[in-house]
Short mmCIF file of C-alpha atoms in Angstrom, two decimals:
data_model
loop_
_atom_site.label_atom_id
_atom_site.label_comp_id
_atom_site.label_asym_id
_atom_site.label_seq_id
_atom_site.Cartn_x
_atom_site.Cartn_y
_atom_site.Cartn_z
CA GLU A 1 -142.93 -131.04 -208.10
CA VAL A 2 -142.78 -127.60 -206.48
CA GLN A 3 -141.12 -125.05 -208.74
CA LEU A 4 -140.40 -121.38 -208.12
CA VAL A 5 -138.87 -119.47 -211.03
CA GLU A 6 -137.76 -115.88 -210.57
CA SER A 7 -137.40 -113.35 -213.38
CA GLY A 8 -137.03 -109.61 -213.93
CA GLY A 9 -133.58 -109.04 -212.51
CA GLY A 10 -130.77 -107.10 -214.14
CA LEU A 11 -128.62 -104.00 -213.97
CA VAL A 12 -130.21 -100.76 -212.79
CA GLN A 13 -128.81 -97.38 -211.79
CA PRO A 14 -129.06 -96.08 -208.22
CA GLY A 15 -132.45 -94.51 -207.69
CA GLY A 16 -134.02 -96.71 -210.34
CA SER A 17 -136.79 -99.28 -210.18
CA LEU A 18 -137.21 -102.94 -211.03
CA ARG A 19 -140.00 -105.49 -210.66
CA LEU A 20 -139.22 -109.10 -209.86
CA SER A 21 -141.65 -111.91 -210.62
CA CYS A 22 -141.81 -115.45 -209.33
CA ALA A 23 -143.82 -118.05 -211.23
CA ALA A 24 -144.99 -120.86 -208.97
CA SER A 25 -146.13 -124.33 -209.98
CA GLY A 26 -146.61 -127.80 -208.52
CA PHE A 27 -148.63 -126.71 -205.48
CA ASN A 28 -151.69 -124.71 -204.46
CA PHE A 29 -150.07 -121.26 -204.65
CA GLY A 30 -153.13 -119.46 -203.27
CA SER A 31 -152.93 -121.39 -200.00
CA HIS A 32 -149.37 -120.47 -199.08
CA VAL A 33 -147.66 -117.52 -197.46
CA MET A 34 -144.71 -116.41 -199.61
CA HIS A 35 -141.47 -114.53 -198.95
CA TRP A 36 -138.56 -112.83 -200.65
CA VAL A 37 -135.08 -113.45 -199.23
CA ARG A 38 -131.88 -111.94 -200.62
CA GLN A 39 -128.15 -112.62 -200.51
CA ALA A 40 -125.63 -109.90 -201.30
CA PRO A 41 -122.39 -111.05 -202.95
CA GLY A 42 -120.22 -112.86 -200.40
CA LYS A 43 -122.75 -112.26 -197.64
CA GLY A 44 -125.42 -114.25 -195.83
CA LEU A 45 -129.15 -114.65 -196.34
CA VAL A 46 -131.42 -111.78 -195.35
CA TRP A 47 -135.21 -111.88 -195.08
CA VAL A 48 -136.84 -109.13 -197.15
CA SER A 49 -140.61 -109.40 -197.18
CA ARG A 50 -143.62 -111.65 -196.53
CA ILE A 51 -147.17 -111.76 -197.89
CA SER A 52 -150.05 -113.84 -196.56
CA HIS A 53 -151.91 -116.26 -198.82
CA ASP A 54 -154.67 -113.71 -199.48
CA ALA A 55 -152.42 -110.61 -199.47
CA THR A 56 -154.17 -109.16 -196.43
CA THR A 57 -151.05 -109.26 -194.25
CA ILE A 58 -147.73 -107.91 -195.50
CA SER A 59 -144.47 -107.22 -193.71
CA TYR A 60 -141.02 -105.86 -194.67
CA ALA A 61 -137.51 -105.71 -193.32
CA ASP A 62 -136.59 -102.25 -192.05
CA SER A 63 -133.97 -101.90 -194.80
CA VAL A 64 -136.58 -102.01 -197.60
CA ARG A 65 -139.77 -100.71 -195.98
CA GLY A 66 -141.16 -97.76 -197.94
CA ARG A 67 -139.15 -98.65 -201.06
CA PHE A 68 -140.20 -102.22 -201.87
CA THR A 69 -143.73 -103.54 -202.38
CA ILE A 70 -144.62 -107.23 -202.31
CA SER A 71 -147.77 -108.43 -204.06
CA ARG A 72 -149.27 -111.56 -205.57
CA ASP A 73 -151.73 -112.68 -208.21
CA ASN A 74 -153.20 -116.00 -207.14
CA ALA A 75 -155.03 -116.40 -210.46
CA LYS A 76 -151.66 -116.30 -212.23
CA ASN A 77 -149.73 -118.22 -209.53
CA THR A 78 -147.24 -115.37 -209.42
CA LEU A 79 -145.45 -113.44 -206.66
CA TYR A 80 -143.99 -109.97 -207.26
CA LEU A 81 -141.52 -107.60 -205.69
CA GLN A 82 -141.63 -103.99 -206.90
CA MET A 83 -138.38 -102.29 -205.98
CA THR A 84 -137.99 -98.51 -206.16
CA SER A 85 -135.35 -95.99 -205.04
CA LEU A 86 -132.77 -98.74 -205.43
CA ARG A 87 -129.42 -98.38 -203.67
CA THR A 88 -126.08 -100.04 -204.30
CA GLU A 89 -126.59 -102.04 -201.10
CA ASP A 90 -129.68 -103.66 -202.67
CA THR A 91 -127.37 -105.55 -205.04
CA ALA A 92 -128.08 -109.20 -204.33
CA LEU A 93 -129.44 -112.51 -205.49
CA TYR A 94 -133.16 -112.43 -204.71
CA TYR A 95 -134.90 -115.69 -203.82
CA CYS A 96 -138.63 -116.42 -203.97
CA VAL A 97 -139.49 -118.70 -201.05
CA ARG A 98 -142.55 -120.72 -200.03
CA ASP A 99 -143.61 -120.68 -196.40
CA SER A 100 -144.66 -123.79 -194.49
CA VAL A 101 -145.72 -122.88 -190.96
CA TRP A 102 -142.92 -120.39 -190.21
CA SER A 103 -140.36 -122.35 -192.22
CA PHE A 104 -139.02 -121.65 -195.70
CA ASP A 105 -139.54 -125.04 -197.30
CA TYR A 106 -138.98 -124.39 -201.02
CA TRP A 107 -136.68 -121.88 -202.65
CA GLY A 108 -136.24 -120.67 -206.22
CA GLN A 109 -132.83 -120.56 -207.88
CA GLY A 110 -132.64 -116.82 -207.37
CA ILE A 111 -132.41 -113.81 -209.68
CA LEU A 112 -129.57 -111.30 -209.65
CA VAL A 113 -130.22 -107.59 -209.15
CA THR A 114 -127.25 -105.28 -209.64
CA VAL A 115 -127.53 -101.62 -208.67
CA SER A 116 -124.63 -99.67 -210.13
CA SER A 117 -123.90 -96.56 -212.13
CA GLN B 1 -133.02 -106.64 -186.36
CA SER B 2 -129.41 -107.72 -186.02
CA ALA B 3 -128.33 -110.94 -187.66
CA LEU B 4 -128.02 -114.04 -185.50
CA THR B 5 -124.40 -114.94 -184.67
CA GLN B 6 -122.86 -118.05 -186.19
CA PRO B 7 -119.21 -119.13 -186.39
CA ARG B 8 -117.79 -118.33 -189.81
CA SER B 9 -116.48 -121.85 -190.28
CA VAL B 10 -116.28 -125.31 -188.74
CA SER B 11 -114.54 -128.39 -190.03
CA GLY B 12 -114.37 -132.11 -189.40
CA SER B 13 -113.20 -135.37 -190.88
CA PRO B 14 -115.60 -137.84 -192.51
CA GLY B 15 -117.54 -139.71 -189.84
CA GLN B 16 -116.98 -137.11 -187.17
CA SER B 17 -119.63 -134.85 -185.65
CA VAL B 18 -119.69 -131.08 -185.92
CA THR B 19 -121.96 -128.59 -184.16
CA ILE B 20 -122.85 -125.12 -185.39
CA SER B 21 -124.07 -122.61 -182.85
CA CYS B 22 -126.51 -119.80 -183.55
CA THR B 23 -126.86 -117.07 -180.94
CA GLY B 24 -129.69 -114.59 -180.86
CA THR B 25 -131.56 -112.63 -178.23
CA ALA B 26 -134.58 -112.91 -175.97
CA SER B 27 -136.58 -111.27 -178.77
CA ASP B 28 -135.96 -113.95 -181.35
CA ILE B 29 -134.47 -117.36 -180.52
CA GLY B 30 -135.24 -116.96 -176.82
CA ALA B 31 -138.85 -115.99 -177.47
CA TYR B 32 -140.00 -118.52 -180.06
CA ASP B 33 -139.52 -122.17 -180.93
CA TYR B 34 -139.48 -121.24 -184.62
CA VAL B 35 -135.79 -121.82 -185.31
CA THR B 36 -135.01 -123.29 -188.71
CA TRP B 37 -131.82 -124.38 -190.49
CA TYR B 38 -130.87 -124.36 -194.17
CA GLN B 39 -128.07 -125.94 -196.19
CA HIS B 40 -126.75 -123.95 -199.11
CA HIS B 41 -124.44 -125.24 -201.78
CA PRO B 42 -123.26 -122.15 -203.71
CA GLY B 43 -125.02 -121.79 -207.03
CA LYS B 44 -127.96 -123.90 -205.89
CA ALA B 45 -131.21 -123.14 -204.09
CA PRO B 46 -130.97 -123.37 -200.28
CA LYS B 47 -132.35 -126.58 -198.82
CA PHE B 48 -134.66 -126.74 -195.81
CA LEU B 49 -133.07 -128.93 -193.09
CA ILE B 50 -134.73 -128.34 -189.71
CA SER B 51 -138.00 -126.75 -188.60
CA ASP B 52 -139.28 -125.75 -185.17
CA VAL B 53 -135.85 -126.12 -183.52
CA ASN B 54 -135.52 -129.88 -183.99
CA LYS B 55 -137.93 -131.32 -186.57
CA ARG B 56 -136.58 -132.89 -189.75
CA PRO B 57 -138.70 -132.54 -192.90
CA PRO B 58 -139.23 -135.70 -194.95
CA GLY B 59 -136.11 -136.74 -196.81
CA VAL B 60 -133.59 -135.00 -194.55
CA PRO B 61 -131.03 -137.52 -193.24
CA VAL B 62 -131.20 -138.37 -189.53
CA ARG B 63 -127.59 -137.26 -189.09
CA PHE B 64 -128.88 -133.66 -189.03
CA SER B 65 -130.33 -132.64 -185.67
CA GLY B 66 -131.26 -129.38 -183.99
CA SER B 67 -131.59 -128.12 -180.44
CA LYS B 68 -132.04 -124.92 -178.48
CA SER B 69 -131.10 -123.61 -175.05
CA GLY B 70 -132.03 -120.10 -174.03
CA ASN B 71 -131.01 -117.67 -176.77
CA THR B 72 -128.78 -120.16 -178.58
CA ALA B 73 -129.73 -122.80 -181.11
CA SER B 74 -127.48 -125.50 -182.50
CA LEU B 75 -127.27 -127.76 -185.52
CA THR B 76 -125.32 -131.00 -185.21
CA ILE B 77 -124.19 -133.07 -188.16
CA SER B 78 -123.33 -136.57 -186.98
CA GLY B 79 -121.28 -138.86 -189.19
CA LEU B 80 -120.03 -136.09 -191.46
CA GLN B 81 -120.07 -136.92 -195.17
CA ALA B 82 -118.32 -135.28 -198.11
CA GLU B 83 -121.60 -133.97 -199.52
CA ASP B 84 -122.27 -132.11 -196.27
CA GLU B 85 -119.63 -129.54 -197.25
CA ALA B 86 -121.73 -126.41 -197.70
CA ASP B 87 -122.86 -123.19 -196.05
CA TYR B 88 -125.40 -123.51 -193.22
CA TYR B 89 -127.78 -120.81 -192.05
CA CYS B 90 -129.97 -120.59 -188.98
CA CYS B 91 -133.11 -118.48 -188.95
CA SER B 92 -135.53 -117.43 -186.26
CA TYR B 93 -138.94 -115.83 -186.19
CA ALA B 94 -138.47 -112.42 -184.55
CA GLY B 95 -142.05 -111.34 -183.93
CA SER B 96 -144.31 -108.92 -185.84
CA ALA B 97 -144.15 -111.12 -188.94
CA SER B 98 -140.40 -110.70 -189.35
CA TRP B 99 -137.54 -113.17 -189.54
CA VAL B 100 -133.80 -112.94 -188.94
CA PHE B 101 -131.05 -115.15 -190.38
CA GLY B 102 -127.61 -115.95 -189.09
CA GLY B 103 -124.53 -114.87 -190.99
CA GLY B 104 -123.86 -118.41 -192.17
CA THR B 105 -121.28 -121.07 -191.33
CA LYS B 106 -119.06 -122.78 -193.87
CA VAL B 107 -118.65 -126.48 -193.10
CA THR B 108 -115.50 -128.05 -194.49
CA VAL B 109 -115.03 -131.80 -194.66
CA LEU B 110 -111.34 -132.49 -194.25
#
């Protein structure tokens, strides 16, 4: 069974940093592209970032480029999102998502990040 | 990238059909056949419903179908059931390894 479990969320002040992790199991993690998608309270889903299976190709949404860094450790079956210079508008539920040929086929339960003073 | 445009809500009685539209641009929906749809019950993980405009992954009921014309994609739920009450999101590949979602549509079963 495919499982994606996010961790590392919490309350942080504006300008602060946080690192999210996503532990993957039940599939060959090192063969899949992975994404982060977020959902602000009461709002819709927004794509955040993508990393290729071997981390050679990475892309970001304009709203986070230069502040967020996606990475992965295939030996540990773990995806990361390092978030810096956080803003109140980054407050959201962050989902770890598996890619299957341009589709998001499995999603984690999400982890809440709250940016507030 | 601006979000794709979806109606905020649609509703129907059990057994009826409802269609959710998703309007983009020539740079996303109009350019690629990589339109996907997701069902989201609040508090749960989103569920993958449709890939590549109109393909159903294994296990997705046949009452869910997708289509596309020009810059607009659509999701139709035929034979609406109570458990279909949820939020639905479209998504399109937008080039340069980026994706854009719709704002979401709340489906209410009357």
